[in-house]
Amino acid sequence: MYYANALYADKLYAYIVENDFDTVVMPHLFPAEAVTYMQKKHHLRLASYFIATDYTCIPFTEETSPDYFFVPHEDLIPEFAGRGIPEEKLIPLGIPVSGRFVELPPREECRGRLGIPEGRRCILLMTGSMGYGNVESMVAKLWERTGEDTCIYVMGGTNDGFCASDKEFGNLEERAYRTFCGDLNELMKGLKEKYPSAEVFFATPLPNVLQDYLMSERDYLLPQQKFVDVIIALAKEYNYHVIDLYNSNILDSHDANVVAEYVPDGVHGNHAGYQIIAEHFAAELVQFYEEKGTAQPLVVSGNSVDGSTLDGQTGGVNGSVPEEQTADVNKTVSDRQVESKEE
């Protein structure tokens, strides 16, 4: 994680120096990693403060070295200190919470919206984007200690690749329940049964330098290629279409220039990065409908290919995209990147 965020740290350093900032407040791990790198490499004299916006010490926090860590509660000090962070740097000031989370609708109305039964106690477990924490054992213990009058809700993580071992990954021969292979198969099978005539597209993930770093730290993790291979294999089996970002050679965060320009944290695109992905998707969809020989719809989710809204009613005959417009959409991403660098 440290080296992934170091990739854009020099640009951040230049921005800080040019604007003569003397203090940096970091409400996220990624900038804290970048500032730590800057202070080590450039010996930057800068007051730095990290705000822990999770009610736990998230992984890799111990890699950072701000002047002080503002943590949500004094009860978390032992957890942070246990990860090697000096206790004298831990300041339990809490986390500012927006008023909209305090001024909530009546409980009965909230339960109605969410479909939660009346008269039952509710327990919510939130594990974060990567699903950290011993959530399975925690749910098992809560299940033992509660009765039928209690509902347990778990908000699970979504970044399977950052946590999955061979056990969670599974295989295409068994397609077991609660494995990546089994659950993806169930999803595709269900879509085919419920929407047999729909044109369904699946996308593979972008190549991710963070995955390689995490694999060097956790020997049980799997390479992204395994997930990509399963997505492609199952899509072929169910006759679905694949937009293969992984093998497209765009926005590969192993390239330092790509990180600097389009993927600042090594994982998520900035505005320019997501625009490149969107144009790649658009080009793939236009090519698909052209080869199929059918008129493609003018709009997707209320927005037309040329940027106008539903009310604009622009486009070609029967909602197809004009030839010159299609050519622009099909402009290659590599051309766009070259232009950006020349500018």
PDB file of C-alpha atoms in Angstrom, residues 53-188:
ATOM      1  CA  THR A  53     -12.604   7.827   9.933  1.00  0.00           C
ATOM      2  CA  ASP A  54     -13.192   4.158  10.755  1.00  0.00           C
ATOM      3  CA  TYR A  55     -14.109   2.855  14.172  1.00  0.00           C
ATOM      4  CA  THR A  56     -11.101   0.556  14.082  1.00  0.00           C
ATOM      5  CA  CYS A  57      -7.418   0.632  13.161  1.00  0.00           C
ATOM      6  CA  ILE A  58      -7.611  -0.273   9.499  1.00  0.00           C
ATOM      7  CA  PRO A  59      -4.764  -2.262   7.858  1.00  0.00           C
ATOM      8  CA  PHE A  60      -1.621  -0.340   6.858  1.00  0.00           C
ATOM      9  CA  THR A  61      -2.287   2.584   9.233  1.00  0.00           C
ATOM     10  CA  GLU A  62       0.904   1.594  11.052  1.00  0.00           C
ATOM     11  CA  GLU A  63       2.899   2.350   7.868  1.00  0.00           C
ATOM     12  CA  THR A  64       2.145   6.062   8.158  1.00  0.00           C
ATOM     13  CA  SER A  65       3.967   8.594  10.337  1.00  0.00           C
ATOM     14  CA  PRO A  66       1.902  11.772  10.846  1.00  0.00           C
ATOM     15  CA  ASP A  67       2.524  13.992  13.853  1.00  0.00           C
ATOM     16  CA  TYR A  68      -0.747  12.931  15.451  1.00  0.00           C
ATOM     17  CA  PHE A  69      -3.602  10.483  14.856  1.00  0.00           C
ATOM     18  CA  PHE A  70      -7.123  11.676  15.704  1.00  0.00           C
ATOM     19  CA  VAL A  71      -9.088   8.532  16.629  1.00  0.00           C
ATOM     20  CA  PRO A  72     -12.848   8.065  17.168  1.00  0.00           C
ATOM     21  CA  HIS A  73     -12.775   7.007  20.839  1.00  0.00           C
ATOM     22  CA  GLU A  74     -10.383   6.449  23.708  1.00  0.00           C
ATOM     23  CA  ASP A  75     -11.354   2.770  23.797  1.00  0.00           C
ATOM     24  CA  LEU A  76      -9.557   2.354  20.456  1.00  0.00           C
ATOM     25  CA  ILE A  77      -6.200   3.558  21.773  1.00  0.00           C
ATOM     26  CA  PRO A  78      -5.042   0.031  22.776  1.00  0.00           C
ATOM     27  CA  GLU A  79      -5.911  -1.267  19.294  1.00  0.00           C
ATOM     28  CA  PHE A  80      -3.920   1.458  17.532  1.00  0.00           C
ATOM     29  CA  ALA A  81      -1.049   1.173  20.005  1.00  0.00           C
ATOM     30  CA  GLY A  82      -1.053  -2.594  19.514  1.00  0.00           C
ATOM     31  CA  ARG A  83      -0.250  -2.017  15.849  1.00  0.00           C
ATOM     32  CA  GLY A  84       2.921  -0.141  16.804  1.00  0.00           C
ATOM     33  CA  ILE A  85       1.620   3.440  16.767  1.00  0.00           C
ATOM     34  CA  PRO A  86       3.055   5.475  19.693  1.00  0.00           C
ATOM     35  CA  GLU A  87       0.338   6.025  22.263  1.00  0.00           C
ATOM     36  CA  GLU A  88       1.384   9.649  22.804  1.00  0.00           C
ATOM     37  CA  LYS A  89       0.429  10.354  19.180  1.00  0.00           C
ATOM     38  CA  LEU A  90      -3.149   9.118  19.607  1.00  0.00           C
ATOM     39  CA  ILE A  91      -5.719  11.856  20.291  1.00  0.00           C
ATOM     40  CA  PRO A  92      -9.313  10.574  20.911  1.00  0.00           C
ATOM     41  CA  LEU A  93     -11.326  13.529  19.584  1.00  0.00           C
ATOM     42  CA  GLY A  94     -14.066  11.499  17.887  1.00  0.00           C
ATOM     43  CA  ILE A  95     -15.359  11.679  14.317  1.00  0.00           C
ATOM     44  CA  PRO A  96     -17.518  14.612  13.146  1.00  0.00           C
ATOM     45  CA  VAL A  97     -20.909  13.261  12.070  1.00  0.00           C
ATOM     46  CA  SER A  98     -23.209  15.115   9.695  1.00  0.00           C
ATOM     47  CA  GLY A  99     -26.506  16.289  11.148  1.00  0.00           C
ATOM     48  CA  ARG A 100     -28.440  14.312   8.532  1.00  0.00           C
ATOM     49  CA  PHE A 101     -27.384  11.145  10.315  1.00  0.00           C
ATOM     50  CA  VAL A 102     -28.787  12.454  13.588  1.00  0.00           C
ATOM     51  CA  GLU A 103     -32.078  13.884  12.286  1.00  0.00           C
ATOM     52  CA  LEU A 104     -33.535  10.620  11.030  1.00  0.00           C
ATOM     53  CA  PRO A 105     -37.137   9.725  10.132  1.00  0.00           C
ATOM     54  CA  PRO A 106     -39.160   7.875  12.790  1.00  0.00           C
ATOM     55  CA  ARG A 107     -37.967   4.327  13.433  1.00  0.00           C
ATOM     56  CA  GLU A 108     -41.227   2.821  12.154  1.00  0.00           C
ATOM     57  CA  GLU A 109     -40.821   4.655   8.841  1.00  0.00           C
ATOM     58  CA  CYS A 110     -37.207   3.500   8.471  1.00  0.00           C
ATOM     59  CA  ARG A 111     -38.157  -0.104   9.180  1.00  0.00           C
ATOM     60  CA  GLY A 112     -40.927   0.105   6.613  1.00  0.00           C
ATOM     61  CA  ARG A 113     -38.570   1.404   3.939  1.00  0.00           C
ATOM     62  CA  LEU A 114     -36.029  -1.340   4.608  1.00  0.00           C
ATOM     63  CA  GLY A 115     -38.502  -4.160   5.072  1.00  0.00           C
ATOM     64  CA  ILE A 116     -37.426  -4.804   8.659  1.00  0.00           C
ATOM     65  CA  PRO A 117     -40.113  -6.564  10.750  1.00  0.00           C
ATOM     66  CA  GLU A 118     -41.682  -4.605  13.586  1.00  0.00           C
ATOM     67  CA  GLY A 119     -41.039  -5.725  17.142  1.00  0.00           C
ATOM     68  CA  ARG A 120     -37.663  -7.275  16.453  1.00  0.00           C
ATOM     69  CA  ARG A 121     -34.288  -6.118  17.691  1.00  0.00           C
ATOM     70  CA  CYS A 122     -31.781  -5.351  14.915  1.00  0.00           C
ATOM     71  CA  ILE A 123     -28.002  -5.752  14.929  1.00  0.00           C
ATOM     72  CA  LEU A 124     -25.982  -4.276  12.049  1.00  0.00           C
ATOM     73  CA  LEU A 125     -22.388  -5.384  11.345  1.00  0.00           C
ATOM     74  CA  MET A 126     -20.330  -3.286   8.915  1.00  0.00           C
ATOM     75  CA  THR A 127     -17.083  -4.812   7.660  1.00  0.00           C
ATOM     76  CA  GLY A 128     -15.790  -2.178   5.231  1.00  0.00           C
ATOM     77  CA  SER A 129     -14.911  -2.339   1.544  1.00  0.00           C
ATOM     78  CA  MET A 130     -12.473  -5.221   1.965  1.00  0.00           C
ATOM     79  CA  GLY A 131     -14.536  -7.144   4.500  1.00  0.00           C
ATOM     80  CA  TYR A 132     -12.065  -6.847   7.365  1.00  0.00           C
ATOM     81  CA  GLY A 133     -12.772  -8.308  10.784  1.00  0.00           C
ATOM     82  CA  ASN A 134     -13.817 -11.716  12.074  1.00  0.00           C
ATOM     83  CA  VAL A 135     -17.358 -11.249  10.842  1.00  0.00           C
ATOM     84  CA  GLU A 136     -18.207 -14.960  10.496  1.00  0.00           C
ATOM     85  CA  SER A 137     -17.262 -15.823  14.079  1.00  0.00           C
ATOM     86  CA  MET A 138     -18.959 -12.645  15.316  1.00  0.00           C
ATOM     87  CA  VAL A 139     -22.216 -13.535  13.562  1.00  0.00           C
ATOM     88  CA  ALA A 140     -22.002 -17.105  14.895  1.00  0.00           C
ATOM     89  CA  LYS A 141     -21.637 -15.847  18.474  1.00  0.00           C
ATOM     90  CA  LEU A 142     -24.461 -13.347  18.071  1.00  0.00           C
ATOM     91  CA  TRP A 143     -26.627 -16.091  16.581  1.00  0.00           C
ATOM     92  CA  GLU A 144     -26.021 -18.263  19.642  1.00  0.00           C
ATOM     93  CA  ARG A 145     -26.816 -15.488  22.092  1.00  0.00           C
ATOM     94  CA  THR A 146     -29.916 -14.083  20.417  1.00  0.00           C
ATOM     95  CA  GLY A 147     -33.299 -15.531  19.618  1.00  0.00           C
ATOM     96  CA  GLU A 148     -35.890 -15.336  16.875  1.00  0.00           C
ATOM     97  CA  ASP A 149     -36.774 -11.827  18.012  1.00  0.00           C
ATOM     98  CA  THR A 150     -33.444 -10.545  16.632  1.00  0.00           C
ATOM     99  CA  CYS A 151     -32.461  -9.730  13.044  1.00  0.00           C
ATOM    100  CA  ILE A 152     -28.740  -9.679  12.192  1.00  0.00           C
ATOM    101  CA  TYR A 153     -27.737  -7.619   9.149  1.00  0.00           C
ATOM    102  CA  VAL A 154     -24.221  -7.789   7.721  1.00  0.00           C
ATOM    103  CA  MET A 155     -22.855  -5.163   5.339  1.00  0.00           C
ATOM    104  CA  GLY A 156     -20.179  -7.155   3.562  1.00  0.00           C
ATOM    105  CA  GLY A 157     -17.112  -6.010   1.656  1.00  0.00           C
ATOM    106  CA  THR A 158     -16.968  -6.083  -2.127  1.00  0.00           C
ATOM    107  CA  ASN A 159     -13.248  -6.313  -2.938  1.00  0.00           C
ATOM    108  CA  ASP A 160     -13.014 -10.100  -3.201  1.00  0.00           C
ATOM    109  CA  GLY A 161      -9.603 -10.093  -4.827  1.00  0.00           C
ATOM    110  CA  PHE A 162      -7.985  -8.316  -1.885  1.00  0.00           C
ATOM    111  CA  CYS A 163      -9.056 -11.003   0.581  1.00  0.00           C
ATOM    112  CA  ALA A 164      -9.851 -14.247  -1.233  1.00  0.00           C
ATOM    113  CA  SER A 165      -7.770 -17.387  -0.837  1.00  0.00           C
ATOM    114  CA  ASP A 166      -8.247 -20.641  -2.763  1.00  0.00           C
ATOM    115  CA  LYS A 167     -11.001 -21.549  -0.301  1.00  0.00           C
ATOM    116  CA  GLU A 168     -13.086 -18.436  -1.021  1.00  0.00           C
ATOM    117  CA  PHE A 169     -12.246 -18.538  -4.722  1.00  0.00           C
ATOM    118  CA  GLY A 170     -13.463 -22.095  -5.285  1.00  0.00           C
ATOM    119  CA  ASN A 171     -13.329 -23.721  -8.719  1.00  0.00           C
ATOM    120  CA  LEU A 172     -15.447 -24.144 -11.836  1.00  0.00           C
ATOM    121  CA  GLU A 173     -15.769 -27.901 -11.353  1.00  0.00           C
ATOM    122  CA  GLU A 174     -17.658 -27.668  -8.043  1.00  0.00           C
ATOM    123  CA  ARG A 175     -19.046 -24.106  -8.226  1.00  0.00           C
ATOM    124  CA  ALA A 176     -19.686 -24.281  -4.523  1.00  0.00           C
ATOM    125  CA  TYR A 177     -21.953 -21.869  -2.691  1.00  0.00           C
ATOM    126  CA  ARG A 178     -20.167 -18.905  -1.075  1.00  0.00           C
ATOM    127  CA  THR A 179     -17.179 -19.038  -3.399  1.00  0.00           C
ATOM    128  CA  PHE A 180     -16.329 -16.597  -6.176  1.00  0.00           C
ATOM    129  CA  CYS A 181     -16.782 -19.249  -8.851  1.00  0.00           C
ATOM    130  CA  GLY A 182     -20.029 -20.553  -7.398  1.00  0.00           C
ATOM    131  CA  ASP A 183     -21.617 -17.185  -6.712  1.00  0.00           C
ATOM    132  CA  LEU A 184     -20.694 -15.762 -10.108  1.00  0.00           C
ATOM    133  CA  ASN A 185     -22.129 -18.858 -11.754  1.00  0.00           C
ATOM    134  CA  GLU A 186     -25.344 -18.437  -9.757  1.00  0.00           C
ATOM    135  CA  LEU A 187     -25.582 -14.783 -10.797  1.00  0.00           C
ATOM    136  CA  MET A 188     -25.117 -15.517 -14.498  1.00  0.00           C
TER     137      MET A 188
END
